[in-house]
XYZ file of C-alpha atoms in Angstrom:
239
model
C 15.939 -134.341 -83.480
C 18.186 -132.386 -85.811
C 20.742 -134.041 -88.089
C 22.993 -131.697 -90.045
C 26.389 -131.270 -91.641
C 29.057 -130.186 -89.189
C 30.332 -127.416 -91.461
C 27.583 -126.084 -93.755
C 29.793 -123.047 -94.325
C 31.970 -125.240 -96.574
C 29.192 -124.950 -99.175
C 28.575 -121.228 -98.705
C 30.202 -118.537 -100.825
C 29.871 -114.772 -100.487
C 30.332 -112.696 -103.654
C 32.007 -109.294 -103.771
C 28.548 -107.681 -103.781
C 27.613 -109.485 -100.560
C 25.240 -112.003 -102.158
C 25.378 -115.620 -100.986
C 25.380 -118.831 -102.998
C 25.311 -122.404 -101.738
C 26.924 -125.291 -103.567
C 27.042 -125.531 -107.342
C 24.368 -124.502 -109.849
C 23.613 -126.357 -113.094
C 22.926 -122.999 -114.766
C 26.689 -122.389 -114.598
C 27.311 -125.026 -117.260
C 28.256 -123.761 -120.731
C 25.751 -125.484 -123.000
C 21.948 -125.494 -122.993
C 21.838 -129.290 -122.761
C 24.101 -129.250 -119.708
C 22.000 -126.528 -118.098
C 18.815 -128.529 -118.726
C 20.041 -131.982 -117.720
C 22.981 -131.312 -115.398
C 21.350 -131.602 -111.970
C 23.028 -134.982 -111.327
C 26.635 -133.945 -111.973
C 25.951 -130.623 -110.245
C 24.765 -132.393 -107.089
C 27.726 -134.767 -107.288
C 30.091 -131.776 -107.548
C 28.525 -130.097 -104.509
C 28.990 -133.237 -102.414
C 32.574 -133.756 -103.606
C 33.426 -130.150 -102.720
C 32.170 -130.690 -99.177
C 34.257 -133.835 -98.807
C 37.297 -132.007 -100.189
C 36.901 -129.035 -97.866
C 36.498 -131.344 -94.880
C 39.836 -132.954 -95.774
C 38.587 -136.411 -96.762
C 39.348 -136.479 -100.494
C 41.703 -134.749 -102.899
C 40.156 -133.440 -106.117
C 41.851 -132.459 -109.391
C 40.605 -128.899 -108.775
C 41.043 -127.016 -105.503
C 37.635 -125.354 -105.301
C 37.651 -121.935 -103.659
C 35.725 -119.752 -106.107
C 32.954 -120.132 -108.667
C 35.193 -120.589 -111.707
C 36.908 -123.492 -109.929
C 33.511 -124.978 -109.094
C 32.580 -124.766 -112.778
C 35.859 -126.454 -113.740
C 35.049 -129.319 -111.365
C 31.481 -129.562 -112.691
C 32.834 -129.964 -116.221
C 35.160 -132.758 -115.105
C 32.418 -134.542 -113.153
C 30.122 -134.267 -116.204
C 32.465 -136.586 -118.110
C 31.633 -139.395 -115.648
C 28.231 -138.543 -114.126
C 26.864 -138.000 -117.603
C 23.102 -137.685 -118.226
C 21.439 -140.000 -120.722
C 18.482 -139.045 -122.910
C 16.381 -139.752 -119.809
C 18.747 -137.831 -117.562
C 20.181 -139.585 -114.502
C 17.117 -141.295 -113.094
C 18.651 -144.214 -111.162
C 20.889 -144.212 -108.096
C 22.984 -146.858 -109.856
C 23.872 -144.365 -112.605
C 24.773 -141.662 -110.091
C 26.953 -143.996 -108.007
C 28.605 -145.632 -110.995
C 29.590 -142.280 -112.456
C 31.060 -140.979 -109.219
C 33.048 -144.156 -108.658
C 34.481 -143.933 -112.186
C 35.429 -140.307 -111.464
C 37.086 -141.357 -108.198
C 39.039 -144.165 -109.874
C 40.241 -141.819 -112.614
C 41.521 -139.411 -109.968
C 43.042 -142.072 -107.721
C 40.834 -142.057 -104.670
C 38.353 -144.625 -103.388
C 34.800 -143.869 -102.379
C 31.855 -146.031 -101.331
C 28.371 -145.134 -102.464
C 25.419 -145.941 -100.185
C 22.080 -145.789 -102.000
C 18.382 -146.288 -101.299
C 15.584 -146.271 -103.868
C 12.183 -145.005 -102.708
C 9.118 -146.610 -104.245
C 6.355 -144.421 -105.602
C 2.884 -144.356 -104.090
C 0.506 -145.994 -106.556
C -2.548 -144.323 -105.023
C -1.239 -141.007 -106.291
C -0.229 -142.302 -109.721
C -0.593 -140.144 -112.780
C -2.015 -141.142 -116.153
C 0.732 -142.989 -118.023
C 1.368 -142.057 -121.642
C 3.758 -143.822 -124.007
C 6.630 -141.424 -123.308
C 6.259 -141.793 -119.543
C 6.139 -145.583 -119.854
C 9.346 -145.432 -121.909
C 11.047 -143.264 -119.310
C 9.953 -145.393 -116.372
C 10.613 -148.859 -117.795
C 14.026 -149.194 -116.068
C 12.417 -148.397 -112.692
C 10.217 -151.471 -113.086
C 13.158 -153.859 -113.601
C 15.160 -155.607 -110.828
C 17.365 -153.006 -109.154
C 20.945 -153.164 -107.912
C 20.199 -150.996 -104.856
C 17.898 -151.489 -101.866
C 14.327 -150.267 -102.271
C 11.826 -149.203 -99.641
C 8.273 -147.993 -99.190
C 8.841 -147.398 -95.457
C 9.166 -143.746 -94.409
C 11.216 -144.527 -91.324
C 13.796 -146.500 -93.301
C 14.223 -143.495 -95.604
C 14.551 -141.099 -92.653
C 17.071 -143.392 -90.968
C 19.103 -143.473 -94.188
C 19.224 -139.658 -94.333
C 20.110 -139.400 -90.642
C 22.886 -141.989 -90.971
C 24.494 -140.123 -93.840
C 24.346 -136.757 -92.104
C 25.725 -138.266 -88.886
C 28.773 -139.264 -90.937
C 29.060 -135.650 -92.085
C 28.298 -136.245 -95.737
C 25.623 -134.456 -97.779
C 22.819 -136.589 -99.226
C 22.009 -136.606 -102.939
C 18.211 -136.654 -103.332
C 16.457 -137.572 -106.575
C 12.836 -136.407 -106.803
C 11.088 -138.111 -109.711
C 7.638 -136.723 -108.837
C 6.770 -134.059 -106.250
C 3.335 -135.282 -105.208
C 1.660 -132.617 -103.082
C 4.904 -130.737 -102.409
C 5.124 -127.464 -104.308
C 8.058 -125.485 -105.677
C 10.358 -128.495 -106.100
C 11.479 -129.562 -109.569
C 10.655 -133.093 -110.708
C 13.027 -135.627 -112.299
C 15.675 -133.646 -110.444
C 18.672 -134.136 -108.120
C 19.227 -131.895 -105.079
C 21.516 -131.931 -102.026
C 20.195 -132.556 -98.494
C 22.236 -130.795 -95.800
C 19.962 -131.188 -92.752
C 17.014 -133.192 -91.403
C 14.645 -132.012 -88.663
C 12.569 -134.951 -87.410
C 9.936 -135.044 -84.654
C 9.121 -138.682 -83.998
C 6.138 -137.892 -81.763
C 4.316 -135.907 -84.443
C 5.876 -137.827 -87.354
C 6.961 -134.585 -88.971
C 10.177 -134.419 -90.962
C 11.612 -131.459 -92.811
C 14.726 -131.571 -94.948
C 16.968 -128.641 -95.792
C 18.179 -128.811 -99.380
C 20.523 -126.960 -101.714
C 19.230 -126.444 -105.240
C 20.133 -123.807 -107.796
C 22.813 -122.414 -105.413
C 20.078 -121.586 -102.872
C 18.766 -123.295 -99.753
C 15.158 -124.227 -99.083
C 13.099 -126.494 -96.833
C 10.813 -129.340 -97.894
C 8.218 -131.445 -96.072
C 9.706 -134.898 -96.568
C 6.749 -136.796 -95.062
C 4.269 -135.192 -97.458
C 6.595 -135.890 -100.361
C 7.098 -139.523 -99.339
C 3.383 -140.169 -98.888
C 2.247 -138.530 -102.131
C 5.021 -138.992 -104.697
C 3.779 -141.161 -107.548
C 7.219 -142.174 -108.824
C 9.444 -141.999 -105.755
C 13.134 -141.250 -106.097
C 16.519 -142.077 -104.595
C 18.868 -141.135 -101.763
C 22.654 -141.447 -102.018
C 25.601 -140.582 -99.796
C 29.339 -141.023 -100.299
C 31.930 -142.402 -97.900
C 35.633 -141.899 -98.678
C 37.531 -145.134 -98.053
C 40.866 -143.619 -97.078
C 41.776 -140.322 -95.506
C 44.165 -138.210 -97.615
C 47.281 -137.064 -95.842
C 46.783 -133.547 -94.553
C 49.966 -131.490 -94.355
C 49.952 -129.179 -91.342
């Protein structure tokens, strides 16, 4: 079964030299700190652009070209703002986006799921890691799961409602070439229930790539989060 955005072209841009980019890229931020820590607001900006282009929200910036994307990223940064630990909880991501929405006079619901890490694949914990992970060990404001099928159903539900999924990978497990402690955007899910294989298509660094979600889920030591956004009122579209 394939679940995917109805209009992936809304996140695709073609430069004058013919090169393609997809979504926003945290490397487009101005400062080094933003470039290092800005995956959360970058992912939020990518999702908001898709919702804008599909006519479901109105943003303070009409995003058509890269410089407008950067302008939106800078505005989103003011609300989806990384801490010293980055943005490592779905609650932080959702809270920031909802503050952004309120400031710009639209309403949006944030559906979130936290994925538990697999203790069998845990890494040696040093003092810094314990400091970083302490909030993950406290009672959470979002649902948590260690069930693969609940996570896959969450992704499928979001994509069926034509909204990209924000995906936080805290630890990659046995999956290679995916940054850790990092937010990305899921735009498609390919799931074969008979073989229990699931591949997600993600946007990261203005490029697209595929990832084995089952391997990640079964081997990640720290887990992560999934988030999708649902506008609460359709903006009036002038024909």
